[in-house]
mmCIF file of C-alpha atoms in Angstrom:
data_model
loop_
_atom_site.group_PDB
_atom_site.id
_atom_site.type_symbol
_atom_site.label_atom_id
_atom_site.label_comp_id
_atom_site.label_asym_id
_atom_site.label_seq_id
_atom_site.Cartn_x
_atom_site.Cartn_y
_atom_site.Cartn_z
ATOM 1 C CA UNK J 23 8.187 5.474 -11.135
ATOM 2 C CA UNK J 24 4.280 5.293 -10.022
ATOM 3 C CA UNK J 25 2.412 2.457 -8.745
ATOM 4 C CA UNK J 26 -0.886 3.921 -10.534
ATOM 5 C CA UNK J 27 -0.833 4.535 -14.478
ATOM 6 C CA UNK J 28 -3.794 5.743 -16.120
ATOM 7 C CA UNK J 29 -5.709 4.394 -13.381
ATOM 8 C CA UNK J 30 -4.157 0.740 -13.773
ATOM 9 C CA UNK J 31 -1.886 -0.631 -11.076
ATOM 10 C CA UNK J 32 1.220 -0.031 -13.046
ATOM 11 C CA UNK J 33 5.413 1.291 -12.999
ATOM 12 C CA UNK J 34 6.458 3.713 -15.384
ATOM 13 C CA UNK J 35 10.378 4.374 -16.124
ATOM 14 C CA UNK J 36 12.692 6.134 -18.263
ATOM 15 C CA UNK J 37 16.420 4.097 -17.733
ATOM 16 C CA UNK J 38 19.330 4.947 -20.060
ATOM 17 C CA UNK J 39 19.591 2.654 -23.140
ATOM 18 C CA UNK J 40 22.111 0.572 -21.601
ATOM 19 C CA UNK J 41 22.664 -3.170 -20.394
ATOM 20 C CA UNK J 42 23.108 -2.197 -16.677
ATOM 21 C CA UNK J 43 20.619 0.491 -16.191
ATOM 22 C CA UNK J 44 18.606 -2.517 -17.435
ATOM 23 C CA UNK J 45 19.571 -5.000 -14.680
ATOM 24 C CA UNK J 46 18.796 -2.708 -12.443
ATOM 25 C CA UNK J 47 15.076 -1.962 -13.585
ATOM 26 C CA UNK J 48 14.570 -6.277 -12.891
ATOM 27 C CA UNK J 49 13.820 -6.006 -8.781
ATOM 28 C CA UNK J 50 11.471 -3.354 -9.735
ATOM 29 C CA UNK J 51 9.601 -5.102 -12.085
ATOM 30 C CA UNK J 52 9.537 -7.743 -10.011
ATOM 31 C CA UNK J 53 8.835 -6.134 -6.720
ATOM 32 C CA UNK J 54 5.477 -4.782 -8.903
ATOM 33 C CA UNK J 55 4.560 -8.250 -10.376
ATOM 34 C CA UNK J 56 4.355 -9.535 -7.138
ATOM 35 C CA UNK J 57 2.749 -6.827 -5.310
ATOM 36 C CA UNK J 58 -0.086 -6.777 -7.366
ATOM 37 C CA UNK J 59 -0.376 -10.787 -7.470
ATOM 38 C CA UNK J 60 0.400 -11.448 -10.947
ATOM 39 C CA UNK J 61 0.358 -15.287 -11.429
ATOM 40 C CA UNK J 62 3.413 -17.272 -11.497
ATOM 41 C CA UNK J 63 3.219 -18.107 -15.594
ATOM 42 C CA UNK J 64 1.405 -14.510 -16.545
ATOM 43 C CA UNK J 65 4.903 -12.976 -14.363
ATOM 44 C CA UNK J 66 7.146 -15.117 -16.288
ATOM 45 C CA UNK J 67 6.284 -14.113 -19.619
ATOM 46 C CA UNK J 68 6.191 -10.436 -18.860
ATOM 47 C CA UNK J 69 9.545 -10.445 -17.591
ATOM 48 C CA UNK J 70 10.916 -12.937 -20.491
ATOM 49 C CA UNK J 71 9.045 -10.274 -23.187
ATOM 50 C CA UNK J 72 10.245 -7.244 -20.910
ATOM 51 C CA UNK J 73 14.197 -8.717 -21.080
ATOM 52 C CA UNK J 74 14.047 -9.284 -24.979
ATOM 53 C CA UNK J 75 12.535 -6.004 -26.192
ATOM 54 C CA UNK J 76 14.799 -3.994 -23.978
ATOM 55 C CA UNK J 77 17.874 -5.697 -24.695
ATOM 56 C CA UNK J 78 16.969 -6.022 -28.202
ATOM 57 C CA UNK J 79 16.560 -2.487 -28.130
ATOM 58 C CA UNK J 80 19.670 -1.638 -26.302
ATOM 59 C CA UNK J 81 21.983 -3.920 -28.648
ATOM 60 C CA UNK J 82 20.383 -3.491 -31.547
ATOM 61 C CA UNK J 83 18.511 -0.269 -32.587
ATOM 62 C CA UNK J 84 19.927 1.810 -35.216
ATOM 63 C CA UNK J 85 19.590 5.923 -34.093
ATOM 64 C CA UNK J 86 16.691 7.066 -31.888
ATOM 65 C CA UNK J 87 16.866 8.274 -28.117
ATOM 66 C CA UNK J 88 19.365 7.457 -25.676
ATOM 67 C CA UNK J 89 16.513 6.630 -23.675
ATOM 68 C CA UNK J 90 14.451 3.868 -22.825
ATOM 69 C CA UNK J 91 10.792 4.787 -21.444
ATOM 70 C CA UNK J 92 9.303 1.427 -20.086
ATOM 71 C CA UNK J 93 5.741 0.772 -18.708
ATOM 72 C CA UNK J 94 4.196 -2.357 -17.344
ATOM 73 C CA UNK J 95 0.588 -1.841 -16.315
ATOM 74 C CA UNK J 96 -2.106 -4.938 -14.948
ATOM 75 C CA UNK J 97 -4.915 -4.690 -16.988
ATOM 76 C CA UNK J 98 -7.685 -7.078 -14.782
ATOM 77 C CA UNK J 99 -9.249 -8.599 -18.049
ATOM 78 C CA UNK J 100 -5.860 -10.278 -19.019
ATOM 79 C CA UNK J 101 -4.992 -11.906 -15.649
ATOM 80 C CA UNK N 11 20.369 -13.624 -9.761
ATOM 81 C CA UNK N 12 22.162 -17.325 -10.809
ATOM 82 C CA UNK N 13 24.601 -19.225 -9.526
ATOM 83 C CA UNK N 14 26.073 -22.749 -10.486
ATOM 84 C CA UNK N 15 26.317 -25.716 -7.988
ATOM 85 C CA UNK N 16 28.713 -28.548 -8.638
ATOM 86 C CA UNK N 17 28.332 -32.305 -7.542
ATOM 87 C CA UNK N 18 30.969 -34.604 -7.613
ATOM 88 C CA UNK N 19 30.736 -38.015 -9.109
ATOM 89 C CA UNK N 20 32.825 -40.684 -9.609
ATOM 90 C CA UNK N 21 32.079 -41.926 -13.111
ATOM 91 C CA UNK N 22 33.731 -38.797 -14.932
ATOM 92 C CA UNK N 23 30.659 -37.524 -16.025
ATOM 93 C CA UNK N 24 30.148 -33.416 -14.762
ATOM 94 C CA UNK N 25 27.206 -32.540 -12.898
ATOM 95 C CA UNK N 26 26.423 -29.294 -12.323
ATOM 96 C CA UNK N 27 23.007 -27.102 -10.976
ATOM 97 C CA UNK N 28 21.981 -23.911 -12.581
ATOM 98 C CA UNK N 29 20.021 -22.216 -9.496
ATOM 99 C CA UNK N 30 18.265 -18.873 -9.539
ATOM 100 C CA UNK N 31 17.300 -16.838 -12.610
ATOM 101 C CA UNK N 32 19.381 -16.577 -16.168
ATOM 102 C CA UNK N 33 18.118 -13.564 -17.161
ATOM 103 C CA UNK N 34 21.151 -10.249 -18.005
ATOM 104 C CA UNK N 35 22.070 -10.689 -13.993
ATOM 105 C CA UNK N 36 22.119 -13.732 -13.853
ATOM 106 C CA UNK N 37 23.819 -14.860 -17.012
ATOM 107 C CA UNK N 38 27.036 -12.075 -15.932
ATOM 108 C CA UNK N 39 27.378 -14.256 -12.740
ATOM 109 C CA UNK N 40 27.738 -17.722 -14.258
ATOM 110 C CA UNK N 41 28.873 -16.812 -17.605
ATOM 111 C CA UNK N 42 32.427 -17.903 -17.627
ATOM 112 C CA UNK N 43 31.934 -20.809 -14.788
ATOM 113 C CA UNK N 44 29.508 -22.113 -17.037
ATOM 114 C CA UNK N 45 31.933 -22.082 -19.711
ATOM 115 C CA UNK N 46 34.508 -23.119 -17.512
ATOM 116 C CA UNK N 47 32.477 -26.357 -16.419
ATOM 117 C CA UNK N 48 31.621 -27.367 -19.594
ATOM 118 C CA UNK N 49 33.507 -26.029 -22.740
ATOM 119 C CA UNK N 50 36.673 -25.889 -21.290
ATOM 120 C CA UNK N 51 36.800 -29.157 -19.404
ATOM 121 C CA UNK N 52 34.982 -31.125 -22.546
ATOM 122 C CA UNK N 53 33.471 -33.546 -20.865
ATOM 123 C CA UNK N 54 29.944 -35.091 -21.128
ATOM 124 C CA UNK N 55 27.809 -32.964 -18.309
ATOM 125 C CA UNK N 56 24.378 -32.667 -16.801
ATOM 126 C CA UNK N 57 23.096 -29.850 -16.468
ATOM 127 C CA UNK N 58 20.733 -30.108 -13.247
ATOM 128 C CA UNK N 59 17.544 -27.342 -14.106
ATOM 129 C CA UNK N 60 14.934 -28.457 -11.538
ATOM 130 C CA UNK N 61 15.992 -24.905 -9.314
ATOM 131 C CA UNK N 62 16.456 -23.015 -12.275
ATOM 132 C CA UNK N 63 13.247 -20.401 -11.789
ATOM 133 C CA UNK N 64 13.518 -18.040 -15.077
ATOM 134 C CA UNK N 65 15.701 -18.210 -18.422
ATOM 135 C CA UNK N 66 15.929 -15.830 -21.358
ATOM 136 C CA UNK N 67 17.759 -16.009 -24.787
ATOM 137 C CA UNK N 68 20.974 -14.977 -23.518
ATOM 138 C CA UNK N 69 20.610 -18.300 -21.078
ATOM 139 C CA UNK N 70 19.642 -20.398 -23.840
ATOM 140 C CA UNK N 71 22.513 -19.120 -26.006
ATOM 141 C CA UNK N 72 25.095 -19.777 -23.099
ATOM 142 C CA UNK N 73 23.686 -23.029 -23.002
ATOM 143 C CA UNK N 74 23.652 -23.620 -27.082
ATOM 144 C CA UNK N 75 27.588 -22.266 -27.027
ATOM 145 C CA UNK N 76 28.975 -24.848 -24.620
ATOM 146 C CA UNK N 77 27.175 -27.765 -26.224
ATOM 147 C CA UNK N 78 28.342 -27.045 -29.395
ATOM 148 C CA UNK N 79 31.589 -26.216 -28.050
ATOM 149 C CA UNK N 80 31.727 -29.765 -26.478
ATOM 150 C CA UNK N 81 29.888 -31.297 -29.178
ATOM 151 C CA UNK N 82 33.194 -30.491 -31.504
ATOM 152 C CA UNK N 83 35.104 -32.224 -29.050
ATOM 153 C CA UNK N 84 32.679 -35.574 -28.315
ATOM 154 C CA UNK N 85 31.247 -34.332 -25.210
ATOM 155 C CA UNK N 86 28.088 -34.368 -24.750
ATOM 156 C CA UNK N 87 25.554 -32.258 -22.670
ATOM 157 C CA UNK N 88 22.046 -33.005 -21.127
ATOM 158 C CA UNK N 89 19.507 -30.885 -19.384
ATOM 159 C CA UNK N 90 17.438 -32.481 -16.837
ATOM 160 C CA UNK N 91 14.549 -31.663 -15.180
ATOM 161 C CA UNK N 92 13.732 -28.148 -16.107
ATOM 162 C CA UNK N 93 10.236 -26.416 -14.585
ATOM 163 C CA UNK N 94 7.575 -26.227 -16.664
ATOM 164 C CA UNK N 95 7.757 -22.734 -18.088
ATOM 165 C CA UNK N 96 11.546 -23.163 -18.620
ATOM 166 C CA UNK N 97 10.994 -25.931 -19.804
ATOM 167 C CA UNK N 98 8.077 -24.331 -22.564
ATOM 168 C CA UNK N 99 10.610 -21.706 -23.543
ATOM 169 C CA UNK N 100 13.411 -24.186 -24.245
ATOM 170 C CA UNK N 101 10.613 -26.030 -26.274
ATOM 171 C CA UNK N 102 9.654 -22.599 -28.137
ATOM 172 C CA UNK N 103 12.696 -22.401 -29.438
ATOM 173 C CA UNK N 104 13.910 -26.098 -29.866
ATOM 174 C CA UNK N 105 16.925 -25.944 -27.711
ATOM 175 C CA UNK N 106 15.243 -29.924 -27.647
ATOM 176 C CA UNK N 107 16.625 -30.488 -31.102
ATOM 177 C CA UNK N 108 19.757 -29.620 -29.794
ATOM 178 C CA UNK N 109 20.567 -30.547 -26.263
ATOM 179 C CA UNK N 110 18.729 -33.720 -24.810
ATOM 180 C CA UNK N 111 16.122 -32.993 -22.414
ATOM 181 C CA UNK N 112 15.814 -35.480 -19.099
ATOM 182 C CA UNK N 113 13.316 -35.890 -16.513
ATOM 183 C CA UNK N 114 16.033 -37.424 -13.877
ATOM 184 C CA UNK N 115 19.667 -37.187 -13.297
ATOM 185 C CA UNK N 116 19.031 -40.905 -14.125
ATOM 186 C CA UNK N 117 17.803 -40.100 -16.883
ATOM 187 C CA UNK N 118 20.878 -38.439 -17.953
ATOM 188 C CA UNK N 119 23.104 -40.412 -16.924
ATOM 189 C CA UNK N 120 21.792 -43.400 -18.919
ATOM 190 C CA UNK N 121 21.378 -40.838 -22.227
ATOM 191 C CA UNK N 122 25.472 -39.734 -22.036
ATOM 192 C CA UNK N 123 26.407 -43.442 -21.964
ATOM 193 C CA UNK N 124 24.510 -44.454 -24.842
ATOM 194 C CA UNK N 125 25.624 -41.095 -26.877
#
């Protein structure tokens, strides 16, 4: 996990494609969304589109890695 | 994480609180009360949102479930007073069309007795 990616405030993870290794990514995402002052709607969606792609992902793709590598970066021209 | 708060009444109408997040935690933790509350006992419930802080489509499917479940049986279920971006999600997906939404408890209580 960093707290810099390509020079954005950002996390970057690799969890295991499963439900709980999910869960347990959520404080982290949120620690980071608030650390970096996301605002209250702008945090909601990202974790709302964070929890459907990964779960979608975990339940539903066919093949591929038994990995999951997430990153969630703040990009200052979309906040 | 979520958690479910029940208050008693004396009309035989259910009210119960969904507090916290439903996201994957919290959905595991109230999963089966939820059910338990609502499907199960079959009767007409409110379903307090205004603490509810985050919900996903695993919430809005537990929520879907149980009023269909209770719908089958001639219970009925309302949602009252959800925060604005739950609210806009429930909207985005017309859980509306579905499951009354409510502004008060009032509200609710008035929509069950004329259902």
């Amino acid at each position: 996990m960093n707290d810099v990616v390509n020079d954005v405030p950002g996390i970057a993870l690799t969890i295991a494609r499963k439900v709980e290794a999910f869960a347990g990514l959520l404080p982290v995402v949120d620690r980071f969304l608030e650390a970096n002052a996301i605002p209250a709607r702008q945090a909601f969606l990202t974790r709302l589109a964070l929890e459907e792609m990964i779960l979608n992902l975990i339940k539903h793709a066919q093949g591929g890695s038994n990995q999951i590598e997430i990153s969630v970066q703040r990009h200052p021209a979309s906040c | 994480m979520a958690e479910i708060q029940e208050t008693a009444r004396a009309d035989g109408i259910t009210q119960i609180a969904l507090v916290g997040k439903l996201d994957i935690v919290g959905l595991h933790a109230v999963d089966m009360k939820f059910h338990g509350y609502t499907a199960a006992r079959r009767k007409s419930t409110l379903v307090d949102l205004t603490r509810l802080e985050f919900i996903s489509s695993l919430g809005i499917g537990m929520l879907i479930s149980c009023a269909k479940s209770m719908a089958r049986h001639g219970a009925k279920m309302v949602l009252v007073n959800p925060q604005p971006l739950v609210a806009e999600v429930l909207a985005a997906v017309g859980v509306p069309e579905i499951i009354p939404l409510v502004r008060s408890l009032d509200e609710g209580v008035r929509s069950l007795k004329d259902a």
